[in-house]
Tab-separated table of C-alpha atoms in Angstrom:
chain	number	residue	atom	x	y	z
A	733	UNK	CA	-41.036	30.499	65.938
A	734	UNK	CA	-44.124	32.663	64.734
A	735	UNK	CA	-44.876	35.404	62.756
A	736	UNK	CA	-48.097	36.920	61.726
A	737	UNK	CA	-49.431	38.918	58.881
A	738	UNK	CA	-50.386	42.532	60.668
A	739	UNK	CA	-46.563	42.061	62.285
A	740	UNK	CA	-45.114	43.608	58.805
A	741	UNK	CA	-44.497	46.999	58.214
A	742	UNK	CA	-42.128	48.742	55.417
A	743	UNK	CA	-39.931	51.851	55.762
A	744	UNK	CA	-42.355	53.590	53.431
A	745	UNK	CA	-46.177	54.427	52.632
A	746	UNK	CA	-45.837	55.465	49.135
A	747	UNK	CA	-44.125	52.275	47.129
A	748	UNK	CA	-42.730	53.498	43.788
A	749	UNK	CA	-41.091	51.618	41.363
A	750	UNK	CA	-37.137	51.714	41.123
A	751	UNK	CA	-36.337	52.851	45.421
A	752	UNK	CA	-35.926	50.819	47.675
A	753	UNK	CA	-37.620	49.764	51.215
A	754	UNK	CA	-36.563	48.083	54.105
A	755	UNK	CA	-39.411	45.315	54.956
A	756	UNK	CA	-39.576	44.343	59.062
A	757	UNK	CA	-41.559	41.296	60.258
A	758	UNK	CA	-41.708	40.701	64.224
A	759	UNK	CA	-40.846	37.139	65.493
A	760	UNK	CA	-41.615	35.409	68.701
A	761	UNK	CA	-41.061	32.133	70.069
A	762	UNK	CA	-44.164	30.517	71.240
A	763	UNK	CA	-42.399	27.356	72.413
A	764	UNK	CA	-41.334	26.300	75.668
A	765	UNK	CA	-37.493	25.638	74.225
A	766	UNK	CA	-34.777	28.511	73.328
A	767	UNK	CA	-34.796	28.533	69.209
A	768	UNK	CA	-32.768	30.424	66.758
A	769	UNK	CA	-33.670	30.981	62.953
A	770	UNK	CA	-34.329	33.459	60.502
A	771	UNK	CA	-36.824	34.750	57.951
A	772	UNK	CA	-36.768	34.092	53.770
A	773	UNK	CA	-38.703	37.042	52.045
A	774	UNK	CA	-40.086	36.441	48.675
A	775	UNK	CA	-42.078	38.310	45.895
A	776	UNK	CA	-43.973	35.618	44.403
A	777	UNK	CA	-41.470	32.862	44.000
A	778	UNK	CA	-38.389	34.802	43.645
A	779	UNK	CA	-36.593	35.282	47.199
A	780	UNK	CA	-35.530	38.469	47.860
A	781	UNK	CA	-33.201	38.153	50.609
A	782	UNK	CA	-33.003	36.306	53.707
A	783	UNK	CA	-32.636	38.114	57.639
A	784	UNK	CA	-30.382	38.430	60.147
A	785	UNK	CA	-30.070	34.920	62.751
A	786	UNK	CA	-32.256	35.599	65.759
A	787	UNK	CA	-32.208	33.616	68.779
A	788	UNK	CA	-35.502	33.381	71.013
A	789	UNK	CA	-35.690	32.460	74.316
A	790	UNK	CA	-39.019	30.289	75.202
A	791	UNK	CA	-42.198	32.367	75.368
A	792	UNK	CA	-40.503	35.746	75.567
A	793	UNK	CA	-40.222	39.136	73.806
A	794	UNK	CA	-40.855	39.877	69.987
A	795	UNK	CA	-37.927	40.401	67.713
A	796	UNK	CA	-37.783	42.198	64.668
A	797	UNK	CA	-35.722	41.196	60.997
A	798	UNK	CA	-35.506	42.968	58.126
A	799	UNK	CA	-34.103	42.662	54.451
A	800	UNK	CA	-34.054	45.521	51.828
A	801	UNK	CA	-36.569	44.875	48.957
A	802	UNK	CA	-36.377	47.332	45.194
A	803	UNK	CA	-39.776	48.278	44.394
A	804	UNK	CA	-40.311	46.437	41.093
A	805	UNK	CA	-41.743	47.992	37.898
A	806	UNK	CA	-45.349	46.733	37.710
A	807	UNK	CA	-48.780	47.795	38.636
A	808	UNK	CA	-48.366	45.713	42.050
A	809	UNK	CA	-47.059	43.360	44.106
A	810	UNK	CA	-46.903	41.172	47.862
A	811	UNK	CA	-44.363	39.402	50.130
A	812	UNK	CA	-44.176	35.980	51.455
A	813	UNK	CA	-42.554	35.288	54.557
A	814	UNK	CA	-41.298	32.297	55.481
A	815	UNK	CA	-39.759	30.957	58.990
A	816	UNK	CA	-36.176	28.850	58.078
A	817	UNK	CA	-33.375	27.326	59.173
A	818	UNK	CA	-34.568	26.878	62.704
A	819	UNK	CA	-32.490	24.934	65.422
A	820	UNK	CA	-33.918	22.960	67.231
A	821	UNK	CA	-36.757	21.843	64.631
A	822	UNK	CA	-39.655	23.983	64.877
A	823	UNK	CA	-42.668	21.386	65.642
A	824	UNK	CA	-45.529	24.024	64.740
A	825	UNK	CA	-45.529	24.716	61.589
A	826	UNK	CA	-48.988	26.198	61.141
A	827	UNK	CA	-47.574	30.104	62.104
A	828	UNK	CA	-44.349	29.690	59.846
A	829	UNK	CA	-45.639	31.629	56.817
A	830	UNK	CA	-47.385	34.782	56.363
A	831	UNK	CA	-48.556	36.682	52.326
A	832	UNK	CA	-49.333	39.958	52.459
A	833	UNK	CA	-52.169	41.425	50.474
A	834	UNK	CA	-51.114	43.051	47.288
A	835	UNK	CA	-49.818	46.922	47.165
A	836	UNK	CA	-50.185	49.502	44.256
A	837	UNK	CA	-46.688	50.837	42.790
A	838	UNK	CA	-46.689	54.333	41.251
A	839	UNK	CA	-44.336	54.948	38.364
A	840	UNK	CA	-42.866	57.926	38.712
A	841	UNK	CA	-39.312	58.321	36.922
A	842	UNK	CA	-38.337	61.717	37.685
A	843	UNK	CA	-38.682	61.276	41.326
A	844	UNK	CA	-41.235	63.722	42.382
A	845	UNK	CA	-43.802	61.547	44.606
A	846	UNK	CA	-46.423	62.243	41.505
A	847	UNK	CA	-47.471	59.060	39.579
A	848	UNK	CA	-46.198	59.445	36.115
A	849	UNK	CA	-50.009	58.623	34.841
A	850	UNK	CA	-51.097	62.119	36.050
A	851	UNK	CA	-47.785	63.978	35.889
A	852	UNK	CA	-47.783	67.142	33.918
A	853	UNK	CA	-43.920	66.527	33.802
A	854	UNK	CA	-42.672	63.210	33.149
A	855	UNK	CA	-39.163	63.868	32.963
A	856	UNK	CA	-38.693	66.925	35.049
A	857	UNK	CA	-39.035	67.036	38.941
A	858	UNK	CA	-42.360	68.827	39.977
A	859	UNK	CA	-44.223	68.371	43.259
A	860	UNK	CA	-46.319	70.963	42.920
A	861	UNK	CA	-47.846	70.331	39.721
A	862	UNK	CA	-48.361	74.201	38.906
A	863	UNK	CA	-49.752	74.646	35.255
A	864	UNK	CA	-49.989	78.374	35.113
A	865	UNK	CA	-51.934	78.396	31.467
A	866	UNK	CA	-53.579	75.082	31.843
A	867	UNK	CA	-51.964	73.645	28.656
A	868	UNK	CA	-51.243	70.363	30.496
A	869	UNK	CA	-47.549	71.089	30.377
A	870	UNK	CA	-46.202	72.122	33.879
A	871	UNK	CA	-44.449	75.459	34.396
A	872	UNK	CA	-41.349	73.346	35.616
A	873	UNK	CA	-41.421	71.588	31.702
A	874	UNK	CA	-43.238	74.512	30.218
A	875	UNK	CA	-41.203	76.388	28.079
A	876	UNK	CA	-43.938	79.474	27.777
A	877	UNK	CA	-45.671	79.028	30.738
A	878	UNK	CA	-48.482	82.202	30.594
A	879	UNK	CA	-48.529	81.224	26.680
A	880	UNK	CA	-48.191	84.283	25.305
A	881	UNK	CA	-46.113	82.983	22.647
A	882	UNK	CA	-43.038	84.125	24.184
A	883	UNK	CA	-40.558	82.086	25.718
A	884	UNK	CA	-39.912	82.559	29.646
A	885	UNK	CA	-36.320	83.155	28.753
A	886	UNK	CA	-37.524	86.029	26.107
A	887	UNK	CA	-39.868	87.073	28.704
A	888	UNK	CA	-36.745	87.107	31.151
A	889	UNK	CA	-34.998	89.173	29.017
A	890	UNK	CA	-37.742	91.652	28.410
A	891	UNK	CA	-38.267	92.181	31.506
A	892	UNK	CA	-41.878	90.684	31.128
A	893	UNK	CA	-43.577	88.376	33.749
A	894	UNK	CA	-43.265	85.086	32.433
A	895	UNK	CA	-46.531	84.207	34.369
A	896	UNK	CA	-47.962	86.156	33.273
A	897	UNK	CA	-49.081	87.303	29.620
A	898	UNK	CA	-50.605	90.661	30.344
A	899	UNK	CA	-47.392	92.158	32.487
A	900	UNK	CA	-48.397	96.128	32.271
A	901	UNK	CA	-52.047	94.889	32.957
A	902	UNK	CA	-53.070	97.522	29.828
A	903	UNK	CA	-55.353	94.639	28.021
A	904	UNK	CA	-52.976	93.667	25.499
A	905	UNK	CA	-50.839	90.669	25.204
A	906	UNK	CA	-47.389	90.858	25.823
A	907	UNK	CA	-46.160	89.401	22.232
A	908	UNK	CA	-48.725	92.058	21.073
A	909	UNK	CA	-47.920	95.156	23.027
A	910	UNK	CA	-44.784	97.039	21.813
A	911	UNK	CA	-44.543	99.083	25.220
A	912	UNK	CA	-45.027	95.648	27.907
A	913	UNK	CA	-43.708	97.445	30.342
A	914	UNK	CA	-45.833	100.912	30.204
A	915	UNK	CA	-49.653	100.588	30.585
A	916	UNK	CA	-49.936	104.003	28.865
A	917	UNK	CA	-49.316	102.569	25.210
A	918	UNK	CA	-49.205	99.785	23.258
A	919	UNK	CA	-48.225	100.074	19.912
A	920	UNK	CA	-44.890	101.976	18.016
A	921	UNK	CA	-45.546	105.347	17.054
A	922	UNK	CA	-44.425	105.687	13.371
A	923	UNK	CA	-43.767	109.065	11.906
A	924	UNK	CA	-44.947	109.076	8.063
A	925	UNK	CA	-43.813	110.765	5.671
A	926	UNK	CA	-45.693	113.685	4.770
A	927	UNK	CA	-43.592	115.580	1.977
A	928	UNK	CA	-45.566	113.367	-0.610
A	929	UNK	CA	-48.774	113.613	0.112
A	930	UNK	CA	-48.553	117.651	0.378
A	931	UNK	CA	-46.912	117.183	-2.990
A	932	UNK	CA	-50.169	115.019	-4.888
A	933	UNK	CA	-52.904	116.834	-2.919
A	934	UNK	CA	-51.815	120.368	-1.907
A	935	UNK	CA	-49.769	121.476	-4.924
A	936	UNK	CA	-52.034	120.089	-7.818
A	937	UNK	CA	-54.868	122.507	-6.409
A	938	UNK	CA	-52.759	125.728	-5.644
A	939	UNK	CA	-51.909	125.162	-9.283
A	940	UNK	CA	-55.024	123.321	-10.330
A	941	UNK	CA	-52.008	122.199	-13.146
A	942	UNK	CA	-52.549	118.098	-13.768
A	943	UNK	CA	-49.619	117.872	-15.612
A	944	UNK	CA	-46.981	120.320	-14.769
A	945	UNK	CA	-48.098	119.484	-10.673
A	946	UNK	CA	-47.938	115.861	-11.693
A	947	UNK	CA	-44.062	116.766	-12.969
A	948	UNK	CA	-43.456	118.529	-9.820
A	949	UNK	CA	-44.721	115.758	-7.332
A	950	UNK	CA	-42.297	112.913	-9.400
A	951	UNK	CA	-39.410	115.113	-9.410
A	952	UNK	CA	-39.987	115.634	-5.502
A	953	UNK	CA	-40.428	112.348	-4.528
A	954	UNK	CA	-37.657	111.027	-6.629
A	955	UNK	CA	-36.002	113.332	-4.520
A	956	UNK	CA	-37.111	112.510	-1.467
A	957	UNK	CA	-35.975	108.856	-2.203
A	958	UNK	CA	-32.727	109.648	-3.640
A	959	UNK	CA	-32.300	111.480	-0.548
A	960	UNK	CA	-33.522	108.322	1.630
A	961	UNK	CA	-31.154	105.765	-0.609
A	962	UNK	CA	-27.948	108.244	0.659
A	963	UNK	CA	-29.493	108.071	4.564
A	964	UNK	CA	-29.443	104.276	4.227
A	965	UNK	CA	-26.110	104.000	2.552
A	966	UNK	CA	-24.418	106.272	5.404
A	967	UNK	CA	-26.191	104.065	8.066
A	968	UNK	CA	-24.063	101.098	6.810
A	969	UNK	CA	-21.400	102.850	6.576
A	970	UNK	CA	-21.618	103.947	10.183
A	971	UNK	CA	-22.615	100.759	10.997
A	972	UNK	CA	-19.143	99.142	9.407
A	973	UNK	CA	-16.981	101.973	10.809
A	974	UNK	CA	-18.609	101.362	14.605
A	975	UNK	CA	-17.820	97.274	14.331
A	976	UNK	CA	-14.455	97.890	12.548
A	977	UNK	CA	-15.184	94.477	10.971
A	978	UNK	CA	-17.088	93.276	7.548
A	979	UNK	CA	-20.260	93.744	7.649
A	980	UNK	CA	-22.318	90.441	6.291
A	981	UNK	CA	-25.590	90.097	5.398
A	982	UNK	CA	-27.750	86.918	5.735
A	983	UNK	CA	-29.038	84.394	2.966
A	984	UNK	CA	-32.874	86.201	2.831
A	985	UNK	CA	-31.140	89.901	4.030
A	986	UNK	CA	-32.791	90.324	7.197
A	987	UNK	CA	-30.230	91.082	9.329
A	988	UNK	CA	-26.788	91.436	9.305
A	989	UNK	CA	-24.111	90.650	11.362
A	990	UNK	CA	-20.172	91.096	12.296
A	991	UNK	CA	-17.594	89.311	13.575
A	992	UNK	CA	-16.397	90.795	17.234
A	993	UNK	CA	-14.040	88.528	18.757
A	994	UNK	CA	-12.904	84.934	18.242
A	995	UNK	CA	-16.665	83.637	19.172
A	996	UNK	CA	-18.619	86.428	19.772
A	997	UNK	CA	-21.116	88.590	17.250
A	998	UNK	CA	-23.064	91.018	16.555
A	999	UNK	CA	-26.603	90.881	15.312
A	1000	UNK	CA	-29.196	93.632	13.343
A	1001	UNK	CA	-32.306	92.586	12.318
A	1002	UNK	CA	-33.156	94.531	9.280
A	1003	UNK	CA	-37.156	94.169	9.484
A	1004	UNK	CA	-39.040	97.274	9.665
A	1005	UNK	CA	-41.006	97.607	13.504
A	1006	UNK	CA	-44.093	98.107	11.337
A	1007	UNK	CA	-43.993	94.587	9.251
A	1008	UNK	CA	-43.812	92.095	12.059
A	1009	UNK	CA	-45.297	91.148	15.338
A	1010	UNK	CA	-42.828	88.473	16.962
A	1011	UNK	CA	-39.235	88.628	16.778
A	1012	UNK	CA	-36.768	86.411	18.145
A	1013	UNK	CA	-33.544	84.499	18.139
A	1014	UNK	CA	-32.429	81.208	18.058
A	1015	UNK	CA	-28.724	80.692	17.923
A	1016	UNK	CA	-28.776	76.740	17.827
A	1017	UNK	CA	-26.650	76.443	21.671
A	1018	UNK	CA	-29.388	76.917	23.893
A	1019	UNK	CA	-29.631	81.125	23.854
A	1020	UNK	CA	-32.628	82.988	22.723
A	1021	UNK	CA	-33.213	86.604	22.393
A	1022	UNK	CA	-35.584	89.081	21.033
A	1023	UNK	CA	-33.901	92.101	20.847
A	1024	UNK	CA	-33.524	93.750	17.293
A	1025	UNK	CA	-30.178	94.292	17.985
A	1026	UNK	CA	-28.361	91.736	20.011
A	1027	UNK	CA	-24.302	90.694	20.812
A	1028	UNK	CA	-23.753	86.930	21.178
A	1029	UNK	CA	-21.155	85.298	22.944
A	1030	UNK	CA	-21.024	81.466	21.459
A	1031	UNK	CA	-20.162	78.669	24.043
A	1032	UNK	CA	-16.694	77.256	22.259
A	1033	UNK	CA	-15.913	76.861	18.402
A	1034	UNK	CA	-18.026	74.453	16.105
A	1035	UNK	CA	-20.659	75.344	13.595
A	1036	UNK	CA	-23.656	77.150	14.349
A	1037	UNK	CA	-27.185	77.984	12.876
A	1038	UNK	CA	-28.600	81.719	13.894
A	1039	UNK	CA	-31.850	82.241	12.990
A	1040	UNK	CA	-34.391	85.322	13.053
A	1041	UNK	CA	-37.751	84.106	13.234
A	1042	UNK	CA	-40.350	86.909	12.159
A	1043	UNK	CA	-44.136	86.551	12.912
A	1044	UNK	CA	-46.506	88.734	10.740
A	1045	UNK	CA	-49.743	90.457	11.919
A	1046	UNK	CA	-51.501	87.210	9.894
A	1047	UNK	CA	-49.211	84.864	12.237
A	1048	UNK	CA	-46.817	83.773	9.384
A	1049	UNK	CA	-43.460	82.628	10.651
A	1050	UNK	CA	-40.583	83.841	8.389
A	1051	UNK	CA	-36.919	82.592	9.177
A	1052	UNK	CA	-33.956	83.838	8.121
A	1053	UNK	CA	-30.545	81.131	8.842
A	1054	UNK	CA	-27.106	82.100	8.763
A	1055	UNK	CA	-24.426	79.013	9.780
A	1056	UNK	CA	-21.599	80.687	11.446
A	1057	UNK	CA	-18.002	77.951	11.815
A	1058	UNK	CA	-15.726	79.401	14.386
A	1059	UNK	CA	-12.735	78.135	13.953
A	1060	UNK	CA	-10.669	75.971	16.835
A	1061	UNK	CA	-7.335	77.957	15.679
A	1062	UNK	CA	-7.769	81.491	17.159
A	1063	UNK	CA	-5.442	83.074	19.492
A	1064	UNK	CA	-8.021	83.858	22.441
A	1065	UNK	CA	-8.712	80.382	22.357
A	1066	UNK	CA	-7.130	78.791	25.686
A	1067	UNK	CA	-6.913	75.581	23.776
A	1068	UNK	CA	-4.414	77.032	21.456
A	1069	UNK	CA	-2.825	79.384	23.847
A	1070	UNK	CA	-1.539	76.090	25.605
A	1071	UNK	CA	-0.593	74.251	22.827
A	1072	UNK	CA	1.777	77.688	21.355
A	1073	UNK	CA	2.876	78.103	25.078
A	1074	UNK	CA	3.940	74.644	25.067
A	1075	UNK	CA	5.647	74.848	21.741
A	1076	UNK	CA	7.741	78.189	23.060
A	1077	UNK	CA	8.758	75.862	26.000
A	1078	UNK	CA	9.607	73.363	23.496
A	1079	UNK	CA	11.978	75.918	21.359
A	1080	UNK	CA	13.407	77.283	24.476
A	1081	UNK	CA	14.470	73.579	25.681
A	1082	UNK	CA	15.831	72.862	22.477
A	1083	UNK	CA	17.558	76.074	21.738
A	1084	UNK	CA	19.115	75.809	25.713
A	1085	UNK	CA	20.402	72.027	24.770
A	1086	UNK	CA	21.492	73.175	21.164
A	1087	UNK	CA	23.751	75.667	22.896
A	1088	UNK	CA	25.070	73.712	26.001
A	1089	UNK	CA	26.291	71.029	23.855
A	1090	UNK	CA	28.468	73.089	21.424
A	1091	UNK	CA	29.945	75.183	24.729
A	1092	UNK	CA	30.388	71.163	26.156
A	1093	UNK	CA	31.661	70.607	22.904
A	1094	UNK	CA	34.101	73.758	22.993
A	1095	UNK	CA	35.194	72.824	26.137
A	1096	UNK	CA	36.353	69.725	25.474
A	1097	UNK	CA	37.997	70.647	22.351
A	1098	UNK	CA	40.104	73.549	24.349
A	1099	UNK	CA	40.957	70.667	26.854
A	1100	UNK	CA	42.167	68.749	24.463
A	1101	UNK	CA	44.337	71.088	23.167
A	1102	UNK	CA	45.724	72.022	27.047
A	1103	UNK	CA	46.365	68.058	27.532
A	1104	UNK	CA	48.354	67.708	24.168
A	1105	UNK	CA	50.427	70.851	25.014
A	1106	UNK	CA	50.932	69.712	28.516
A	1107	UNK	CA	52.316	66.480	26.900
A	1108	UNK	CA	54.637	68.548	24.580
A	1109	UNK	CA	55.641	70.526	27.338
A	1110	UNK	CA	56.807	66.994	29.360
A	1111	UNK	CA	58.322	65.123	26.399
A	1112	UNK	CA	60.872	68.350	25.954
A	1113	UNK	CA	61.650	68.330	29.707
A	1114	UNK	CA	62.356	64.545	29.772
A	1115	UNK	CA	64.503	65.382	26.805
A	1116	UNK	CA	66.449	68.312	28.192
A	1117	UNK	CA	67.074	65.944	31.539
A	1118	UNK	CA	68.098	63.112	29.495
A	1119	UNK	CA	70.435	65.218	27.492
A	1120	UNK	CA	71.982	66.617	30.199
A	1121	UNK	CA	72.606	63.505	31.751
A	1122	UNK	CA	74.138	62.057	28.905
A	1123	UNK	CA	76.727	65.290	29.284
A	1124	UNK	CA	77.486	64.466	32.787
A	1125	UNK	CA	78.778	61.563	31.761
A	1126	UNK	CA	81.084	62.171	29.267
């Protein structure tokens, strides 16, 4: 039997560590006499596995073996092949081994045919490698993938292109433009307050009166914030009467919050648009949002974090964290719904036995009562036959 070096091939080009290849080696029989044997395949000194029994005739065709081999994890590795077990005696031994040279093994644990040395995702599948921002993170991993500071899912739920961090193309970022969506503005309009400054400037020179005008402009701007303090008093009031549940505020009071349903609420940040650049939600399960005002649905009950994360002008971060516990024992939970259906099947079984043993018991007691009367009724007839009998004679 023979077998050569350039007669072994493998199943695959690429050899990365942790699949697995099928290795074939072509046999012939030189000889002049039928043989049979097989092939031992090792990786250094440790066999792998040994092939199938072939049988040759003399001088004829090649046949091919195989054995399946796990690519190991290292930075290489060869095969040995080795001619065995042949019958009759193989006299040449000179063509009964073969090493192949060694082969390079990528690592590459998430599967994606990229070597895990120059994957931009080591844990997450991605064969095209696309790095949108060029942060060395790829978008597949990449949880902000035009970093614009705002999330992809944020950016989602905007409405934003997450690929991009200029969406309205108007030269602003999108965590800096308050209108993403509208090239034709950027920023919030804010209506001031004018009543004061007519009352400091304006009226002191009509009057051209320091003191009494001073007088005048306190009075009216105590006013005016008297007047404020009422407009914010009948918002939460409004805002209590639309939930129909308490209204809570949070540890640092900026935002509040009520209770909808079993596991879901309702969120209002109280930050002014004016004070802040970045706002957004983190409600410890996996959801963002950054909507001022937002309804969340939680996953199941357990104890939760929600926190309102508020990014200055200067980039300052400033959270807010309110732990929520929703309770297992709620009504709409299905859990519970089972486990008080169950009991009401429970009752009903109970109450159904309770009852069909005292009517058992009833009837048996009225039997009872028919089978000692019936008995009364027989021991008077055997007397009134026995006492006429006894007449008969005499």
């Amino acid at each position: 039997m023979s077998i050569k070096s350039s007669d072994i091939r493998f199943s695959n080009d690429t050899f990365v560590a942790g699949e697995t290849v099928r290795i074939y080696i072509r046999v012939r029989n030189l000889g002049d006499t039928d043989i049979s044997g097989y092939i031992g395949f090792y990786s250094g000194s440790e066999l792998i596995n040994s092939s199938q029994v072939v049988t040759l005739v003399a001088d004829g065709a090649y046949e091919e073996v195989w054995v399946d081999y796990t690519i190991p994890h290292s930075p290489s590795f060869n095969i040995r092949a080795l001619v065995k077990g042949t019958s009759p005696q193989d006299t040449n031994s000179s063509n009964d081994e073969i090493l192949t040279p060694l082969y390079s093994i990528i690592v590459d644990d998430d599967g994606d045919g990229v070597d895990d040395e120059t994957d931009n995702c080591l844990n997450v599948s991605n064969t095209s490698q696309t790095d949108t921002d060029g942060d060395g993170a790829g978008d597949a991993c990449d949880s902000d993938d035009d970093n614009d500071r705002l999330s992809d899912s944020v950016e989602d739920e905007l409405g934003t292109d997450p690929i991009d961090s200029d969406t309205d193309n108007d030269g602003y970022s999108d965590a800096d433009d308050k209108y993403p969506l509208d090239s034709s503005k950027h920023e919030e309009v804010v209506v001031l307050d004018l009543i004061p400054v007519l009352v400091q400037e304006v009226i002191p020179e009509l009057f051209n009166d320091d003191q009494d005008s001073g007088n005048g402009a306190d009075q009216i701007e105590e006013e005016s914030e008297l007047q404020a303090q009422d407009q914010d008093l009948e918002s939460q009031t409004a805002l209590e009467r639309s939930s129909g549940s308490v209204l809570h505020v949070s540890p640092n009071a900026s935002f509040v919050y009520t209770r909808e349903n079993w596991k879901t609420y309702a969120f209002q940040s109280l930050a002014h648009l004016s004070t802040y650049s970045v706002l957004s939600w983190d409600f410890s399960d996996g959801s963002l949002s950054s909507l001022e005002s937002v309804s969340h649905e939680f996953p199941s009950y357990g104890t939760y974090q929600v926190t309102l994360r508020l990014t200055d002008e200067q980039g300052v971060i400033h959270e807010d964290i309110q732990e929520l516990t929703i309770s297992f024992f709620h009504l709409s939970n299905p859990f519970v719904q089972i486990i008080l259906g169950l009991l009401m099947v429970l009752l009903i079984v109970s109450i159904f036995t309770t009852v069909r043993t005292r009517v058992g018991k009833e009837a048996g007691n009225k039997e009872e009562i028919r089978n000692e009367v019936m008995e009364v009724k027989a021991v008077k007839k055997i007397k009134s036959v026995a006492k006429k009998k006894t007449k008969t004679k005499k």
